[in-house]
């Protein structure tokens, strides 16, 4: 069975949940959020969407004890509302640290042994914090890092060159934040260096 837990059902969490369900990527999806009513509303929407798909996914709002044998847990919690225009991702850190500590305590309590993927910002700092707090090998704690930034770069190059973004290869490197940079030496359009 492919069992995934999703902690945090804001904009990112809800989008990830929809992608997981539409892709038929799991057999069971458990959503946990401090705002239980919000999570329940998202689950209702997902169940509606599920009725149009060719496969079944068990979807429900759960508790940490439901995650005991989860294969993967996605940490998408955060406080994006704290970031003002022009601000940086570190603005969320003070609010996110206590929540990461609480999640870690809960996951350690149930002896979670799967893989944790974090999108929470500031991503590199949060992944490091999870590494310190969770009873998991470091290889089981993954951050999305600059993956999204790489997608954004490819979209901008695609737009500027008016070509399909799938023809573009390359990477944004560094810390997911103000110090990240495009490694232009890695950027290719088809077989050509950019």
PDB file of C-alpha atoms in Angstrom:
ATOM      1  CA  UNK A   1       0.000   0.000   0.000  1.00  0.00           C
ATOM      2  CA  UNK A   2       1.206   3.497  -0.805  1.00  0.00           C
ATOM      3  CA  UNK A   3       0.321   5.639   2.193  1.00  0.00           C
ATOM      4  CA  UNK A   4       1.132   9.354   2.358  1.00  0.00           C
ATOM      5  CA  UNK A   5       0.560  11.913   5.079  1.00  0.00           C
ATOM      6  CA  UNK A   6       0.237  15.627   4.397  1.00  0.00           C
ATOM      7  CA  UNK A   7       0.870  18.024   7.272  1.00  0.00           C
ATOM      8  CA  UNK A   8      -0.367  21.516   6.479  1.00  0.00           C
ATOM      9  CA  UNK A   9      -3.280  22.144   4.148  1.00  0.00           C
ATOM     10  CA  UNK A  10      -2.754  25.741   3.068  1.00  0.00           C
ATOM     11  CA  UNK A  11      -2.179  26.801  -0.536  1.00  0.00           C
ATOM     12  CA  UNK A  12       0.794  24.500  -1.122  1.00  0.00           C
ATOM     13  CA  UNK A  13      -0.655  21.575   0.833  1.00  0.00           C
ATOM     14  CA  UNK A  14      -4.014  21.726  -0.940  1.00  0.00           C
ATOM     15  CA  UNK A  15      -2.321  21.891  -4.345  1.00  0.00           C
ATOM     16  CA  UNK A  16      -0.018  18.978  -3.512  1.00  0.00           C
ATOM     17  CA  UNK A  17      -2.992  16.947  -2.251  1.00  0.00           C
ATOM     18  CA  UNK A  18      -4.892  17.569  -5.497  1.00  0.00           C
ATOM     19  CA  UNK A  19      -1.873  16.586  -7.604  1.00  0.00           C
ATOM     20  CA  UNK A  20      -1.402  13.390  -5.581  1.00  0.00           C
ATOM     21  CA  UNK A  21      -5.054  12.417  -5.955  1.00  0.00           C
ATOM     22  CA  UNK A  22      -5.337  13.319  -9.649  1.00  0.00           C
ATOM     23  CA  UNK A  23      -2.140  11.440 -10.400  1.00  0.00           C
ATOM     24  CA  UNK A  24      -3.316   8.296  -8.629  1.00  0.00           C
ATOM     25  CA  UNK A  25       0.001   8.298  -6.801  1.00  0.00           C
ATOM     26  CA  UNK A  26      -1.223   6.801  -3.516  1.00  0.00           C
ATOM     27  CA  UNK A  27      -3.727   4.387  -2.059  1.00  0.00           C
ATOM     28  CA  UNK A  28      -4.265   6.411   1.100  1.00  0.00           C
ATOM     29  CA  UNK A  29      -3.853  10.140   1.802  1.00  0.00           C
ATOM     30  CA  UNK A  30      -4.109  11.428   5.374  1.00  0.00           C
ATOM     31  CA  UNK A  31      -4.325  15.191   5.854  1.00  0.00           C
ATOM     32  CA  UNK A  32      -3.439  16.884   9.137  1.00  0.00           C
ATOM     33  CA  UNK A  33      -3.861  20.590   9.794  1.00  0.00           C
ATOM     34  CA  UNK A  34      -4.325  22.706  12.914  1.00  0.00           C
ATOM     35  CA  UNK A  35      -7.302  24.240  11.137  1.00  0.00           C
ATOM     36  CA  UNK A  36      -9.287  21.016  11.034  1.00  0.00           C
ATOM     37  CA  UNK A  37     -12.327  22.616   9.358  1.00  0.00           C
ATOM     38  CA  UNK A  38     -10.112  23.832   6.495  1.00  0.00           C
ATOM     39  CA  UNK A  39      -8.651  20.332   6.099  1.00  0.00           C
ATOM     40  CA  UNK A  40     -12.139  18.800   6.130  1.00  0.00           C
ATOM     41  CA  UNK A  41     -13.273  21.219   3.405  1.00  0.00           C
ATOM     42  CA  UNK A  42     -10.252  20.296   1.267  1.00  0.00           C
ATOM     43  CA  UNK A  43     -10.985  16.588   1.753  1.00  0.00           C
ATOM     44  CA  UNK A  44     -14.578  17.112   0.594  1.00  0.00           C
ATOM     45  CA  UNK A  45     -13.298  18.818  -2.566  1.00  0.00           C
ATOM     46  CA  UNK A  46     -10.818  15.996  -3.155  1.00  0.00           C
ATOM     47  CA  UNK A  47     -13.541  13.385  -2.727  1.00  0.00           C
ATOM     48  CA  UNK A  48     -15.642  15.229  -5.313  1.00  0.00           C
ATOM     49  CA  UNK A  49     -12.707  15.198  -7.743  1.00  0.00           C
ATOM     50  CA  UNK A  50     -12.062  11.537  -6.996  1.00  0.00           C
ATOM     51  CA  UNK A  51     -15.505  10.600  -8.269  1.00  0.00           C
ATOM     52  CA  UNK A  52     -14.345  11.602 -11.768  1.00  0.00           C
ATOM     53  CA  UNK A  53     -11.098   9.632 -11.735  1.00  0.00           C
ATOM     54  CA  UNK A  54     -10.439   6.052 -12.861  1.00  0.00           C
ATOM     55  CA  UNK A  55      -8.991   4.940  -9.508  1.00  0.00           C
ATOM     56  CA  UNK A  56      -9.783   5.108  -5.812  1.00  0.00           C
ATOM     57  CA  UNK A  57      -7.818   6.852  -3.071  1.00  0.00           C
ATOM     58  CA  UNK A  58      -8.821   6.722   0.570  1.00  0.00           C
ATOM     59  CA  UNK A  59      -8.668  10.367   1.697  1.00  0.00           C
ATOM     60  CA  UNK A  60      -9.387  11.650   5.189  1.00  0.00           C
ATOM     61  CA  UNK A  61      -8.466  14.157   7.873  1.00  0.00           C
ATOM     62  CA  UNK A  62      -6.450  12.253  10.419  1.00  0.00           C
ATOM     63  CA  UNK A  63      -4.293  12.336  13.504  1.00  0.00           C
ATOM     64  CA  UNK A  64      -0.575  11.704  13.868  1.00  0.00           C
ATOM     65  CA  UNK A  65      -1.296   8.146  15.002  1.00  0.00           C
ATOM     66  CA  UNK A  66      -2.716   7.509  11.509  1.00  0.00           C
ATOM     67  CA  UNK A  67       0.770   8.140  10.097  1.00  0.00           C
ATOM     68  CA  UNK A  68       2.508   5.270  11.928  1.00  0.00           C
ATOM     69  CA  UNK A  69       3.142   3.224   8.793  1.00  0.00           C
ATOM     70  CA  UNK A  70       3.083   6.030   6.214  1.00  0.00           C
ATOM     71  CA  UNK A  71       5.634   5.664   3.441  1.00  0.00           C
ATOM     72  CA  UNK A  72       6.039   9.408   2.973  1.00  0.00           C
ATOM     73  CA  UNK A  73       5.020  12.479   4.943  1.00  0.00           C
ATOM     74  CA  UNK A  74       4.918  15.865   3.250  1.00  0.00           C
ATOM     75  CA  UNK A  75       5.481  18.853   5.531  1.00  0.00           C
ATOM     76  CA  UNK A  76       3.808  21.781   3.787  1.00  0.00           C
ATOM     77  CA  UNK A  77       2.953  23.838   6.850  1.00  0.00           C
ATOM     78  CA  UNK A  78       3.962  27.466   6.981  1.00  0.00           C
ATOM     79  CA  UNK A  79       3.016  31.078   7.452  1.00  0.00           C
ATOM     80  CA  UNK A  80       3.285  32.615   3.992  1.00  0.00           C
ATOM     81  CA  UNK A  81       1.001  35.413   5.170  1.00  0.00           C
ATOM     82  CA  UNK A  82       3.924  36.786   7.223  1.00  0.00           C
ATOM     83  CA  UNK A  83       6.004  37.520   4.125  1.00  0.00           C
ATOM     84  CA  UNK A  84       5.427  41.048   2.922  1.00  0.00           C
ATOM     85  CA  UNK A  85       6.021  42.039  -0.720  1.00  0.00           C
ATOM     86  CA  UNK A  86       9.768  42.147  -1.291  1.00  0.00           C
ATOM     87  CA  UNK A  87      10.389  40.191   1.928  1.00  0.00           C
ATOM     88  CA  UNK A  88      12.242  36.931   2.229  1.00  0.00           C
ATOM     89  CA  UNK A  89      11.435  33.419   3.370  1.00  0.00           C
ATOM     90  CA  UNK A  90      13.257  33.854   6.688  1.00  0.00           C
ATOM     91  CA  UNK A  91      10.312  35.960   7.862  1.00  0.00           C
ATOM     92  CA  UNK A  92       8.431  32.690   8.477  1.00  0.00           C
ATOM     93  CA  UNK A  93      11.169  31.071  10.545  1.00  0.00           C
ATOM     94  CA  UNK A  94      10.135  32.304  13.994  1.00  0.00           C
ATOM     95  CA  UNK A  95       6.537  31.137  13.478  1.00  0.00           C
ATOM     96  CA  UNK A  96       7.518  27.836  11.835  1.00  0.00           C
ATOM     97  CA  UNK A  97      10.081  26.614  14.386  1.00  0.00           C
ATOM     98  CA  UNK A  98       7.549  25.757  17.140  1.00  0.00           C
ATOM     99  CA  UNK A  99       5.358  23.936  14.616  1.00  0.00           C
ATOM    100  CA  UNK A 100       8.307  21.936  13.249  1.00  0.00           C
ATOM    101  CA  UNK A 101       9.227  20.995  16.820  1.00  0.00           C
ATOM    102  CA  UNK A 102       5.651  19.875  17.492  1.00  0.00           C
ATOM    103  CA  UNK A 103       5.492  17.832  14.271  1.00  0.00           C
ATOM    104  CA  UNK A 104       8.854  16.229  15.092  1.00  0.00           C
ATOM    105  CA  UNK A 105       7.705  15.302  18.603  1.00  0.00           C
ATOM    106  CA  UNK A 106       4.540  13.735  17.213  1.00  0.00           C
ATOM    107  CA  UNK A 107       6.414  11.777  14.530  1.00  0.00           C
ATOM    108  CA  UNK A 108       9.018  10.557  17.029  1.00  0.00           C
ATOM    109  CA  UNK A 109       6.211   9.519  19.389  1.00  0.00           C
ATOM    110  CA  UNK A 110       4.701   7.237  16.729  1.00  0.00           C
ATOM    111  CA  UNK A 111       8.167   6.019  15.684  1.00  0.00           C
ATOM    112  CA  UNK A 112       7.740   7.179  12.073  1.00  0.00           C
ATOM    113  CA  UNK A 113      10.324   5.443   9.853  1.00  0.00           C
ATOM    114  CA  UNK A 114       9.379   6.630   6.365  1.00  0.00           C
ATOM    115  CA  UNK A 115      10.566   9.580   4.313  1.00  0.00           C
ATOM    116  CA  UNK A 116       9.777  13.199   5.144  1.00  0.00           C
ATOM    117  CA  UNK A 117       9.676  15.784   2.350  1.00  0.00           C
ATOM    118  CA  UNK A 118       9.568  19.423   3.463  1.00  0.00           C
ATOM    119  CA  UNK A 119       8.401  22.422   1.472  1.00  0.00           C
ATOM    120  CA  UNK A 120       8.220  24.615   4.584  1.00  0.00           C
ATOM    121  CA  UNK A 121      10.296  27.821   4.471  1.00  0.00           C
ATOM    122  CA  UNK A 122      13.009  28.765   4.920  1.00  0.00           C
ATOM    123  CA  UNK A 123      13.455  25.345   3.377  1.00  0.00           C
ATOM    124  CA  UNK A 124      17.142  24.677   3.981  1.00  0.00           C
ATOM    125  CA  UNK A 125      16.906  25.731   7.631  1.00  0.00           C
ATOM    126  CA  UNK A 126      13.728  23.702   8.201  1.00  0.00           C
ATOM    127  CA  UNK A 127      15.258  20.572   6.652  1.00  0.00           C
ATOM    128  CA  UNK A 128      18.275  20.984   8.933  1.00  0.00           C
ATOM    129  CA  UNK A 129      15.974  21.412  11.945  1.00  0.00           C
ATOM    130  CA  UNK A 130      14.009  18.279  11.024  1.00  0.00           C
ATOM    131  CA  UNK A 131      17.349  16.437  10.675  1.00  0.00           C
ATOM    132  CA  UNK A 132      18.260  17.418  14.223  1.00  0.00           C
ATOM    133  CA  UNK A 133      14.860  16.649  15.757  1.00  0.00           C
ATOM    134  CA  UNK A 134      13.612  13.516  13.993  1.00  0.00           C
ATOM    135  CA  UNK A 135      14.764   9.989  14.756  1.00  0.00           C
ATOM    136  CA  UNK A 136      15.378   9.388  11.060  1.00  0.00           C
ATOM    137  CA  UNK A 137      18.491   8.917   8.946  1.00  0.00           C
ATOM    138  CA  UNK A 138      19.423  12.144   7.167  1.00  0.00           C
ATOM    139  CA  UNK A 139      18.762  10.410   3.852  1.00  0.00           C
ATOM    140  CA  UNK A 140      15.076  10.151   4.838  1.00  0.00           C
ATOM    141  CA  UNK A 141      14.651  13.935   5.185  1.00  0.00           C
ATOM    142  CA  UNK A 142      14.349  15.785   1.889  1.00  0.00           C
ATOM    143  CA  UNK A 143      13.774  19.446   1.119  1.00  0.00           C
ATOM    144  CA  UNK A 144      12.387  20.786  -2.114  1.00  0.00           C
ATOM    145  CA  UNK A 145      15.149  23.407  -2.053  1.00  0.00           C
ATOM    146  CA  UNK A 146      15.579  25.158  -5.377  1.00  0.00           C
ATOM    147  CA  UNK A 147      13.461  22.705  -7.372  1.00  0.00           C
ATOM    148  CA  UNK A 148      10.612  25.232  -7.649  1.00  0.00           C
ATOM    149  CA  UNK A 149      13.070  28.016  -8.436  1.00  0.00           C
ATOM    150  CA  UNK A 150      14.529  25.881 -11.237  1.00  0.00           C
ATOM    151  CA  UNK A 151      11.019  25.446 -12.654  1.00  0.00           C
ATOM    152  CA  UNK A 152      10.477  29.219 -12.451  1.00  0.00           C
ATOM    153  CA  UNK A 153      13.771  29.902 -14.243  1.00  0.00           C
ATOM    154  CA  UNK A 154      12.868  27.438 -16.999  1.00  0.00           C
ATOM    155  CA  UNK A 155       9.457  29.096 -17.367  1.00  0.00           C
ATOM    156  CA  UNK A 156      11.068  32.533 -17.728  1.00  0.00           C
ATOM    157  CA  UNK A 157      13.605  31.313 -20.292  1.00  0.00           C
ATOM    158  CA  UNK A 158      10.780  29.569 -22.136  1.00  0.00           C
ATOM    159  CA  UNK A 159       8.747  32.766 -22.160  1.00  0.00           C
ATOM    160  CA  UNK A 160      11.694  34.909 -23.298  1.00  0.00           C
ATOM    161  CA  UNK A 161      12.625  32.540 -26.113  1.00  0.00           C
ATOM    162  CA  UNK A 162       9.031  31.619 -26.955  1.00  0.00           C
ATOM    163  CA  UNK A 163       9.756  27.889 -26.869  1.00  0.00           C
ATOM    164  CA  UNK A 164       8.418  24.889 -24.986  1.00  0.00           C
ATOM    165  CA  UNK A 165       9.828  24.870 -21.449  1.00  0.00           C
ATOM    166  CA  UNK A 166      10.417  21.133 -21.644  1.00  0.00           C
ATOM    167  CA  UNK A 167      13.243  21.833 -24.114  1.00  0.00           C
ATOM    168  CA  UNK A 168      15.152  23.715 -21.421  1.00  0.00           C
ATOM    169  CA  UNK A 169      17.581  22.074 -19.011  1.00  0.00           C
ATOM    170  CA  UNK A 170      19.456  23.781 -16.200  1.00  0.00           C
ATOM    171  CA  UNK A 171      19.533  24.485 -12.505  1.00  0.00           C
ATOM    172  CA  UNK A 172      19.055  27.153  -9.897  1.00  0.00           C
ATOM    173  CA  UNK A 173      21.516  26.471  -7.083  1.00  0.00           C
ATOM    174  CA  UNK A 174      22.195  27.631  -3.538  1.00  0.00           C
ATOM    175  CA  UNK A 175      19.896  28.230  -0.610  1.00  0.00           C
ATOM    176  CA  UNK A 176      16.193  28.477  -1.470  1.00  0.00           C
ATOM    177  CA  UNK A 177      16.000  32.214  -0.864  1.00  0.00           C
ATOM    178  CA  UNK A 178      17.678  35.501  -1.685  1.00  0.00           C
ATOM    179  CA  UNK A 179      21.130  33.945  -2.226  1.00  0.00           C
ATOM    180  CA  UNK A 180      20.052  31.423  -4.874  1.00  0.00           C
ATOM    181  CA  UNK A 181      21.394  31.837  -8.393  1.00  0.00           C
ATOM    182  CA  UNK A 182      20.938  30.394 -11.846  1.00  0.00           C
ATOM    183  CA  UNK A 183      23.963  28.327 -12.845  1.00  0.00           C
ATOM    184  CA  UNK A 184      23.902  29.606 -16.407  1.00  0.00           C
ATOM    185  CA  UNK A 185      26.698  27.218 -17.395  1.00  0.00           C
ATOM    186  CA  UNK A 186      24.193  24.377 -16.861  1.00  0.00           C
ATOM    187  CA  UNK A 187      21.396  25.903 -18.932  1.00  0.00           C
ATOM    188  CA  UNK A 188      20.753  24.270 -22.299  1.00  0.00           C
ATOM    189  CA  UNK A 189      18.077  24.857 -24.866  1.00  0.00           C
ATOM    190  CA  UNK A 190      17.840  21.605 -26.743  1.00  0.00           C
ATOM    191  CA  UNK A 191      21.452  20.653 -27.506  1.00  0.00           C
ATOM    192  CA  UNK A 192      22.766  24.224 -27.227  1.00  0.00           C
ATOM    193  CA  UNK A 193      24.230  25.971 -24.211  1.00  0.00           C
ATOM    194  CA  UNK A 194      22.267  29.080 -23.370  1.00  0.00           C
TER     195      UNK A 194
END
